[in-house]
Structures are given as C-alpha cells and as structure tokens.
Tab-separated table of C-alpha atoms and ligand atoms in Angstrom:
chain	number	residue	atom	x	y	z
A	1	UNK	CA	-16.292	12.298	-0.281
A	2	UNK	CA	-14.458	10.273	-3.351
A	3	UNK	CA	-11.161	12.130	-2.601
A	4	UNK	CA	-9.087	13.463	0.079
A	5	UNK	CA	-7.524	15.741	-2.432
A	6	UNK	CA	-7.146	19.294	-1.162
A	7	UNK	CA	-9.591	18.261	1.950
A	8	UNK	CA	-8.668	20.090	5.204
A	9	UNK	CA	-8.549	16.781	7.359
A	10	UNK	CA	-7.660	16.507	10.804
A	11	UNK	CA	-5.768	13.152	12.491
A	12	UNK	CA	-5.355	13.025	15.606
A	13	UNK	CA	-2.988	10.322	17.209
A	14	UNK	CA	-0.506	11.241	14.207
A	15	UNK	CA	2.687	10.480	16.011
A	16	UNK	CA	2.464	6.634	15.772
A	17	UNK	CA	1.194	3.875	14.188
A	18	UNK	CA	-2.148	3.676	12.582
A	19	UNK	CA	-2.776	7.819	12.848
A	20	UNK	CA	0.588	8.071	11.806
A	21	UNK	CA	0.215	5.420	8.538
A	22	UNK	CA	-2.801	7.182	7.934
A	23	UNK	CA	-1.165	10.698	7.705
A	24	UNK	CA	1.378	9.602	5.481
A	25	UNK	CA	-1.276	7.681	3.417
A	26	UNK	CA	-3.527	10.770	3.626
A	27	UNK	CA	-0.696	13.137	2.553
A	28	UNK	CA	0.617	10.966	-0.213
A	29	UNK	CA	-3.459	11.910	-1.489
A	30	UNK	CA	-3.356	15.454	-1.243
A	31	UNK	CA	-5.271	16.213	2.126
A	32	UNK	CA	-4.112	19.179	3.387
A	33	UNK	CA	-3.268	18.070	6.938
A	34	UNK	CA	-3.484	18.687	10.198
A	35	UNK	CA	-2.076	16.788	13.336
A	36	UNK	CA	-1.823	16.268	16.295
A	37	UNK	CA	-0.600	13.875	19.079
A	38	UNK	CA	0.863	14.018	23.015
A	39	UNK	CA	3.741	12.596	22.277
A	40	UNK	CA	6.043	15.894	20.588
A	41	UNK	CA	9.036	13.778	19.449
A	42	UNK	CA	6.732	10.600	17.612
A	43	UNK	CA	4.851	13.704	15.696
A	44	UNK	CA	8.025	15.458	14.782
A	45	UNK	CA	9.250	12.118	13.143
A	46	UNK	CA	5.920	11.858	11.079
A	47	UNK	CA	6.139	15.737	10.717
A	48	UNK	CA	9.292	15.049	9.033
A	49	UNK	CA	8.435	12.031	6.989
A	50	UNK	CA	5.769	14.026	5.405
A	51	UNK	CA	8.495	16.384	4.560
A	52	UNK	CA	10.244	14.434	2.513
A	53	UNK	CA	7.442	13.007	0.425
A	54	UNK	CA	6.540	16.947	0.010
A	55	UNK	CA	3.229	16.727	1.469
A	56	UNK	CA	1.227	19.493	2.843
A	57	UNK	CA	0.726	20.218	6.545
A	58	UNK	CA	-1.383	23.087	7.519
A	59	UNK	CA	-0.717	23.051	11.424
A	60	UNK	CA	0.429	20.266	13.857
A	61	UNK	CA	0.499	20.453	17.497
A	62	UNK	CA	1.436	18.010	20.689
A	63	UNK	CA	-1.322	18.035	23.138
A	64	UNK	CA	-3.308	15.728	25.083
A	65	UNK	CA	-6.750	14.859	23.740
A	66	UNK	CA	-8.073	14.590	27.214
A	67	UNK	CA	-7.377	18.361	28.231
A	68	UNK	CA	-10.599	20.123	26.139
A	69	UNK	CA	-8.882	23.364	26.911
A	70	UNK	CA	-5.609	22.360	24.887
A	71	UNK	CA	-7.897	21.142	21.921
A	72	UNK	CA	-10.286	24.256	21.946
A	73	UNK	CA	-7.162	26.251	21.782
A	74	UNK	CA	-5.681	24.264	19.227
A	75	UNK	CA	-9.324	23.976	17.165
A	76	UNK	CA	-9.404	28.097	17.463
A	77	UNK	CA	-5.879	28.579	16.094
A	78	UNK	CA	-6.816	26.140	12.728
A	79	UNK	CA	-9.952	27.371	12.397
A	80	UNK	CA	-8.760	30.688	12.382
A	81	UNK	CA	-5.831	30.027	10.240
A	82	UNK	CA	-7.565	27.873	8.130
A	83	UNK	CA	-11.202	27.517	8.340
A	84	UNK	CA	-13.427	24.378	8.931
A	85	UNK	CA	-11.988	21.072	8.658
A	86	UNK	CA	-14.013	18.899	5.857
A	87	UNK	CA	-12.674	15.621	7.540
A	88	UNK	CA	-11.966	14.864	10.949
A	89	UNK	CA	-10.383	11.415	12.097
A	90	UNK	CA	-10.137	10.125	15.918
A	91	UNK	CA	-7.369	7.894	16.075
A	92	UNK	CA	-5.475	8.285	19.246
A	93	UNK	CA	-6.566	5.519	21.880
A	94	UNK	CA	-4.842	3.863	24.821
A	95	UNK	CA	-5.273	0.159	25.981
A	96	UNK	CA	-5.514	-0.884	28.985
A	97	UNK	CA	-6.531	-4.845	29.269
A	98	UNK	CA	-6.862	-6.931	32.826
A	99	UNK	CA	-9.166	-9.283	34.560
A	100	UNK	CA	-12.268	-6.960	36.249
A	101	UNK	CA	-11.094	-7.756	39.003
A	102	UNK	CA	-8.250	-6.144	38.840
A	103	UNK	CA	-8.885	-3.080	36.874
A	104	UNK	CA	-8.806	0.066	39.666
A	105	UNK	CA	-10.950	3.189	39.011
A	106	UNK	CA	-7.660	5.357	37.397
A	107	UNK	CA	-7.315	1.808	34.689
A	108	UNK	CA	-11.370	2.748	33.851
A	109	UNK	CA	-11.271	6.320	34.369
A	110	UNK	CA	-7.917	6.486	32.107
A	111	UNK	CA	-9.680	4.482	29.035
A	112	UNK	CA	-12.866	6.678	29.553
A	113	UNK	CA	-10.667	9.537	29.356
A	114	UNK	CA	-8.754	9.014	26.806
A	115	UNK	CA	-10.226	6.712	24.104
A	116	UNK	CA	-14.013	8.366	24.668
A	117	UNK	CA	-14.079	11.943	26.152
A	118	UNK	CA	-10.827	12.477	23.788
A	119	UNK	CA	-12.909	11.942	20.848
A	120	UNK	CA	-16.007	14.239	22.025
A	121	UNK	CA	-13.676	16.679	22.561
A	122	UNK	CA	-12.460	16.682	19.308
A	123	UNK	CA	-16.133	16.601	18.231
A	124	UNK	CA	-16.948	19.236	20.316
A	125	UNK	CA	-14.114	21.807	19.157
A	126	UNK	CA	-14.646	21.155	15.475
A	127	UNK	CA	-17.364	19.815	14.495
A	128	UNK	CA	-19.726	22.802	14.828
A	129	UNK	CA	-17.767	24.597	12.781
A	130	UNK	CA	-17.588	22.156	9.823
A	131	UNK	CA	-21.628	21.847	10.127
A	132	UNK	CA	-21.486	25.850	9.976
A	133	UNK	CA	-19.647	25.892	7.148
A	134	UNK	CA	-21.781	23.718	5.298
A	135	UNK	CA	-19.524	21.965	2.837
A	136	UNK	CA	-20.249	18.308	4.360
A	137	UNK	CA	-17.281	16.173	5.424
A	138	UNK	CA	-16.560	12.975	6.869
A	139	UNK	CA	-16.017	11.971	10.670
A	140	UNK	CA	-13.635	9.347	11.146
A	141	UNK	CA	-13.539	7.378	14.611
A	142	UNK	CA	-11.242	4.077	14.843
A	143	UNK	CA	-13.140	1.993	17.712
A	144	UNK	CA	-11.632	-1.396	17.723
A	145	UNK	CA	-12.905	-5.539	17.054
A	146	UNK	CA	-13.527	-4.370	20.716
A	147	UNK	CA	-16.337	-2.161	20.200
A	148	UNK	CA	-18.320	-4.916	18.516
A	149	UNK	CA	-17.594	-7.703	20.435
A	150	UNK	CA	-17.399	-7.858	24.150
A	151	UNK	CA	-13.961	-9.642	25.131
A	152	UNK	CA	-12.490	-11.262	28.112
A	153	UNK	CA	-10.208	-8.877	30.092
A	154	UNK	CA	-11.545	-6.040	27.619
A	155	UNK	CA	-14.400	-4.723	29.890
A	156	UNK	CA	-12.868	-1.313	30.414
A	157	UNK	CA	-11.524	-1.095	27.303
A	158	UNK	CA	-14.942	-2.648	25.570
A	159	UNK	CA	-16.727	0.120	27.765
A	160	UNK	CA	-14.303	2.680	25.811
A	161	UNK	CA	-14.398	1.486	22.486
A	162	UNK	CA	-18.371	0.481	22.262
A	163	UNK	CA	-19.545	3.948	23.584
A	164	UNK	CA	-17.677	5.331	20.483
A	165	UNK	CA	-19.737	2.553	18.394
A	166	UNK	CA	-23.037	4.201	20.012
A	167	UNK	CA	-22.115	7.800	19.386
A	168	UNK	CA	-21.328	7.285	15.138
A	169	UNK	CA	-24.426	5.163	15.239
A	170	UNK	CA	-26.590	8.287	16.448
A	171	UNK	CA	-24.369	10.455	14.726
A	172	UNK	CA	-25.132	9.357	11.444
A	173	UNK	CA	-28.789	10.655	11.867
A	174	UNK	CA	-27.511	13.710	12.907
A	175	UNK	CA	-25.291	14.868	10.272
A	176	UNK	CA	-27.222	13.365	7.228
A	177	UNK	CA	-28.985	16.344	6.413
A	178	UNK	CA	-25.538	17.915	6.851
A	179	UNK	CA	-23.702	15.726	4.143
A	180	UNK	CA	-21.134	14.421	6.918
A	181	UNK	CA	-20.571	10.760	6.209
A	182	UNK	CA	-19.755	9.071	9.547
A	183	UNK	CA	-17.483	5.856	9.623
A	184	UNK	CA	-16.206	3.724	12.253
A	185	UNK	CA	-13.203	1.452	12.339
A	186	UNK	CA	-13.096	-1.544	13.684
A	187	UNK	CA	-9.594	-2.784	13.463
A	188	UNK	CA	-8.342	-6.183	14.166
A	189	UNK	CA	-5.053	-6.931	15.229
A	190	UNK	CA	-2.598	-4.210	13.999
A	191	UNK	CA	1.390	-4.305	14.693
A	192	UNK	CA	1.561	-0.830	15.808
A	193	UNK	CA	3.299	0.948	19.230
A	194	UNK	CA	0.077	-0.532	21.149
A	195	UNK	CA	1.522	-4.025	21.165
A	196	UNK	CA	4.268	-2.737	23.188
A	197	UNK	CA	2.503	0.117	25.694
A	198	UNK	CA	-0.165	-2.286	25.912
A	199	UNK	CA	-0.898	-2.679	29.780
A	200	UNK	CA	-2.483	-6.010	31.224
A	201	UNK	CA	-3.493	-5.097	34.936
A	202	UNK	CA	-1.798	-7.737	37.494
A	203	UNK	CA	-0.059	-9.855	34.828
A	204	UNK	CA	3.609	-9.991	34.322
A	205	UNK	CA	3.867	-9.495	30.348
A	206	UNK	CA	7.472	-10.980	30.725
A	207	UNK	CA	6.934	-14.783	30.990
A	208	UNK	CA	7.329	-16.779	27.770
A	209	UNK	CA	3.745	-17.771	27.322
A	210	UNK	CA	2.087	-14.169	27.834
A	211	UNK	CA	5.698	-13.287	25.348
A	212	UNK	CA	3.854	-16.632	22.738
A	213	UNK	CA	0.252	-14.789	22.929
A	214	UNK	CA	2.030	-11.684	21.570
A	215	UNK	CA	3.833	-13.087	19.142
A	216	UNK	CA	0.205	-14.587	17.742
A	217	UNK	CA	-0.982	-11.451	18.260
A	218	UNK	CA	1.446	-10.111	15.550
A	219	UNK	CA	1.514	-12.535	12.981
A	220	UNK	CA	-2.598	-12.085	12.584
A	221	UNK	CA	-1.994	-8.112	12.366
A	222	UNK	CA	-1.643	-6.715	9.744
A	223	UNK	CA	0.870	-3.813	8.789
A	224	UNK	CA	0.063	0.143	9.959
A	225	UNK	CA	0.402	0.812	6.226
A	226	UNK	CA	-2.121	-1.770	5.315
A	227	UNK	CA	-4.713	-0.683	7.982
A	228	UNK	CA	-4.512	3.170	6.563
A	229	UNK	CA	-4.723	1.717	2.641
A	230	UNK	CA	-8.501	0.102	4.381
A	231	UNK	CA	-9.180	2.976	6.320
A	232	UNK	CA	-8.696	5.412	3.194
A	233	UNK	CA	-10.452	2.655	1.017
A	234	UNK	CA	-13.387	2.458	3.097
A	235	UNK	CA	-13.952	6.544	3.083
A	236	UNK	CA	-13.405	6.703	-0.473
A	237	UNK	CA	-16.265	4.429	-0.736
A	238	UNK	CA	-18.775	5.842	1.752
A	239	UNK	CA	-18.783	2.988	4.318
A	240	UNK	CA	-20.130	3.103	7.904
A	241	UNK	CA	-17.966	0.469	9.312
A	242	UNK	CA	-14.114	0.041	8.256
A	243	UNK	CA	-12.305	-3.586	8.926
A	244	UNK	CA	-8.713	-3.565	8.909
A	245	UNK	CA	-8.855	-6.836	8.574
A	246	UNK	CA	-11.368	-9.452	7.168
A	247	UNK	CA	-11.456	-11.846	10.175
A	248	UNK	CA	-13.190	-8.827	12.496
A	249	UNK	CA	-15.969	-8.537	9.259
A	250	UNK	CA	-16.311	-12.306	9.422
A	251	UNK	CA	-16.527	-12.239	13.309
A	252	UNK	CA	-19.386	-9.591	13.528
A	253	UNK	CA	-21.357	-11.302	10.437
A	254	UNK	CA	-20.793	-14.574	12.648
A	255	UNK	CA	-22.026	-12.448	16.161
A	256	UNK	CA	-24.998	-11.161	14.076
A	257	UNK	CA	-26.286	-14.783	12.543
A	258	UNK	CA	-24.800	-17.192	14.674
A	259	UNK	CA	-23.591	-15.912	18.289
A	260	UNK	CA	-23.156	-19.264	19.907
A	261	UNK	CA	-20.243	-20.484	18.282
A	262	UNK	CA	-18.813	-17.442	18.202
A	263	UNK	CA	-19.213	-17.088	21.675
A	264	UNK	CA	-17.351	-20.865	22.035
A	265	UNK	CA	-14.115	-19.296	20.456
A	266	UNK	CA	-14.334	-16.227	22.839
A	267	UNK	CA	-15.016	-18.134	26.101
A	268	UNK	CA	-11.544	-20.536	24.555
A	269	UNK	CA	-9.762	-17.046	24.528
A	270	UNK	CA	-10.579	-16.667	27.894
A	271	UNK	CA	-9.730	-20.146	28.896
A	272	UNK	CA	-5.955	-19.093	27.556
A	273	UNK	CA	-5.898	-15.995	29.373
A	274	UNK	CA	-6.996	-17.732	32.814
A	275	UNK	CA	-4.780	-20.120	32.362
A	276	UNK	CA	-1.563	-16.941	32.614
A	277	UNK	CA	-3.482	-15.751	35.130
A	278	UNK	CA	-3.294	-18.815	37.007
A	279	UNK	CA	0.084	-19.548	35.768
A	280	UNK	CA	1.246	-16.121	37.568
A	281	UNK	CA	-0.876	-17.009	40.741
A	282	UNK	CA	0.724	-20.038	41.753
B	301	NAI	P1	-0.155	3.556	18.851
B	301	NAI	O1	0.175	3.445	20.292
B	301	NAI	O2	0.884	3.196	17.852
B	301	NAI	O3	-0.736	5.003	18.524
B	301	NAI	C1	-1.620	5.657	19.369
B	301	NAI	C2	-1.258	7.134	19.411
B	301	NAI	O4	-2.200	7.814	20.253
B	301	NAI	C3	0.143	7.368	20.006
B	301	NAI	O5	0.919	8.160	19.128
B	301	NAI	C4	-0.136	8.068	21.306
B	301	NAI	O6	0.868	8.980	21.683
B	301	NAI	C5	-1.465	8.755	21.011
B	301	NAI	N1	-2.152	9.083	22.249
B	301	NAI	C6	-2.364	8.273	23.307
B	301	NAI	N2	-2.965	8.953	24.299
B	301	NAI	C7	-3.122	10.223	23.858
B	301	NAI	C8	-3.660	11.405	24.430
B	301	NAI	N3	-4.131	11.415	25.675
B	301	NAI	N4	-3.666	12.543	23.696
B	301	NAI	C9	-3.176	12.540	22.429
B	301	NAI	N5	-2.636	11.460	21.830
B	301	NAI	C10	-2.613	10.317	22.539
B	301	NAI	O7	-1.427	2.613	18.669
B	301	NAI	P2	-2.341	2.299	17.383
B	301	NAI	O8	-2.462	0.841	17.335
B	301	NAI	O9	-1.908	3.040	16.197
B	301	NAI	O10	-3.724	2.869	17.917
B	301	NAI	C11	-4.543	3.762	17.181
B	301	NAI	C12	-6.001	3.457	17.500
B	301	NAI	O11	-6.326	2.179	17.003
B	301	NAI	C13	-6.314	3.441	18.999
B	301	NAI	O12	-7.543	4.129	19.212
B	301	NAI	C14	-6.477	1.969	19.316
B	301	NAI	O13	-7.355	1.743	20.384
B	301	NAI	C15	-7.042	1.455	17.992
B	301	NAI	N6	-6.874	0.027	17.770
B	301	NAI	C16	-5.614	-0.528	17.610
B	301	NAI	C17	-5.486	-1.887	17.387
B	301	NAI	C18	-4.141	-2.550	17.229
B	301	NAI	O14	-4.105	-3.784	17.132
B	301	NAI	N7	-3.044	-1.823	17.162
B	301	NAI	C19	-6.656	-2.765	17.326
B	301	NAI	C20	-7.905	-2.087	17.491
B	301	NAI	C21	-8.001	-0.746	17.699
C-alpha cells in the first residue's frame, strides 16, 4: 500500500485529536473515508472540516467501540453500502493512569474495554470481510510508548496498550499470505484532547506541580497534525512499528541494547510521580 488514494479506509476515534488529524490527513490523500467516534458533536466538527477541504466520506457514525453490537451494525451497513474496507485504523483509546494501588476493577475493566476489546471488535466486524475480498489492505492500531515500555502508574493502561502490541505481532503472520500489512503506533507524547480527559486515580490534577508535569508533558509532544504526517508516512512505507516521535524509537532501541539505564530514567519518573503522591498525602 504506496497510496491511500481511492482506498476505502476506516478511522475510528475520528472526532478528536490524532484519529481526527489523521482523517483530515487521510482525506487531503484521497481515501475514501469512513468514521466513526462516541462522541456525535467532536465527529460532526471533523465531518465538517472534511467538508470544506472537499474530501470524500463514504459513511460516518457515533457509536461506542466497546458495544460489538453497535459496530457489527455499523460494519453491515458499510459493507453493504460499500464493500470491504482495504484499510482499517484503531485509533480511539482512553487513559486512565494511577498508582496500582489505587486503580479499582471499573479503572482496569474500562481500559480493557475500551483501548483492547474496542479494537477486536473492530477486527472482528471487518476484517473477515477485507480477507474475503482479497484485495490486501493495511491494519492500523495506535498502541502507545506504553505498549513497549512498562511505566510507573501505567500498569492498567500498559496492560491495554501491550496486549494490542501482542495481537499485530501475531497478526502479521496471519495476514501475510493475505497481503494485509499490519502496523503499530507507538506514539510519544502528543498534545491532543487526552492531555485534558486524562484521569490519574487518587491524585488531584489541580496542584501546580502535577499542573508543571503537564506542561512538560506538552512541550515534548508533538502536534496532532505532525503525528498523522508519521502515521501516514510510516504506511506509505510498509513499516511495522510507527513513532510519532523519535525519542520513543530511541527509547525502545535503548530497552532492546541497553535496559539498565533506561530503566534508571524510568524508576526517576517514578521518583517524580511519588513525590505528588506524597505531596497530596500529607
Ligand atoms: P483524544 O482524546 O483526542 O481522542 C481519542 C478519541 O477516542 C476521542 O475522540 C474519543 O471520543 C474517542 N473514544 C474514546 N472512547 C471511545 C469509545 N468507547 N468508543 C468510540 N470512541 C471512543 O486522544 P488522542 O491522543 O488522539 O488518542 C488517540 C489514541 O492515541 C489513543 O488510543 C491513545 O491511547 C493513543 N495515544 C495518545 C498519546 C498522546 O500523547 N495523546 C500517546 C500515546 C498513545
């Protein structure tokens, strides 16, 4: 797949940042698109952006990626309408950060939900169908720097994100002989909607250090925009795993050859986190 040009390609988590950057990106190429996201009014606004810049949807629709009835209905109705899709892309995630401690069962069972069973589902409803039709394709899954490295206050969130890591892994074997090209993003720090519905189980986020962290957080991320441009990049060229940004490639080459030290600068991380923790404890 050199070109998205005419490609029936589905994005999922369209309504906001990255899945909506990459359905503007996307369009601007020529896929023919189709969206979907649970929150109606955020896809309506990319719905109409796309206007605009005259690109061409096929079918959009709000649901939740975690009710498999709404997306086999919704997979039915395109395929239907518009036979197989030739590229599929999981965007839509949730985060949900905390010490273990203090992560209940609804903080796991919501990131399971959500960030993995939402993607099988979409796998499930339309991937058969693009194997059937047997015109190859691409499968597009955006994991995180969180499903390659295992973080402090991430576990729920690194149980998510490196369970989708495990699935493209096998998939790859699985659709070779297919001609669908799995990748996997892994981005770093992106200045999306996330930074702000971003939960962090028993800490106040409005104290002026956890208020510094984010403000770090968002002058290492990079743009929505630029994240897409990588993520389209990175198709167009056939790779398995997509950075968004080049300290996450670094950081993995690093975990690969050298895990000590970068183990040093994750147990530091953690240091900084304890010490809001404690901070908010006193
Ligand atoms: P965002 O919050 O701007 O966009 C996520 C979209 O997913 C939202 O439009 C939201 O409505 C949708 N969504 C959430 N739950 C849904 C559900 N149950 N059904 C359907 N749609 C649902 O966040 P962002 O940053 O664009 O996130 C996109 C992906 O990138 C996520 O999978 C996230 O985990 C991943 N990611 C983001 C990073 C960042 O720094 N922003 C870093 C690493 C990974």
């Amino acid at each position: 797949m050199t070109t998205l040009r005419d490609q029936p390609c589905l994005i999922t988590g369209a309504a906001s940042g990255i899945g909506r950057a990459v359905a503007l990106a996307a369009g601007e190429q020529g896929a023919k698109l189709v969206l979907t996201d649970v929150d109606a009014s955020g896809l309506a606004d990319t719905l109409a952006a796309l206007h605009e810049r005259g690109a061409r949807v096929l079918a959009s629709r709000a649901l939740d990626i975690t009710d498999h009835a709404a997306v086999r209905a919704f997979a039915d109705t395109v395929h239907a309408e518009h036979g197989a899709m030739a590229v599929l892309m999981n965007v839509a995630g949730i985060a949900i950060w905390g010490p273990v401690e203090q992560l209940r069962l609804e903080h796991w069972r919501a990131l399971v939900e959500v960030n993995l069973m939402g993607p099988v589902h979409v796998i499930e409803c339309f991937l058969p169908t693009m194997v059937a039709a047997g015109r190859g394709g691409h499968l597009v899954t955006v994991s995180s720097a969180a499903g390659l490295f295992g973080l402090p206050w991430h576990a729920a969130y690194n149980a998510s994100k490196f369970a989708l890591r495990g699935m493209s892994e096998a998939m790859r074997y699985d659709l070779k002989r297919h001609r669908i090209r799995v990748s996997l993003v892994c981005p770093g720090a992106v200045d999306t909607g996330l930074v702000r519905t971003l939960r962090i189980v028993g800490i106040d986020q409005n104290t002026p250090r956890v208020a510094r962290l984010k403000q770090r957080f968002q002058r290492h991320a990079v743009s929505p925009a630029e994240a897409a441009r990588r993520i389209l990049k990175g198709l167009e060229k056939n790779r398995y795993l997509i950075y968004t940004s080049p300290e996450i490639r670094l950081g993995y080459w690093f975990k690969r050859k050298f895990a000590w030290p970068l183990e040093r600068v994750i147990a530091l991380i953690g240091r900084q986190l304890e010490a809001v923790a404690r901070e908010q404890n006193r």
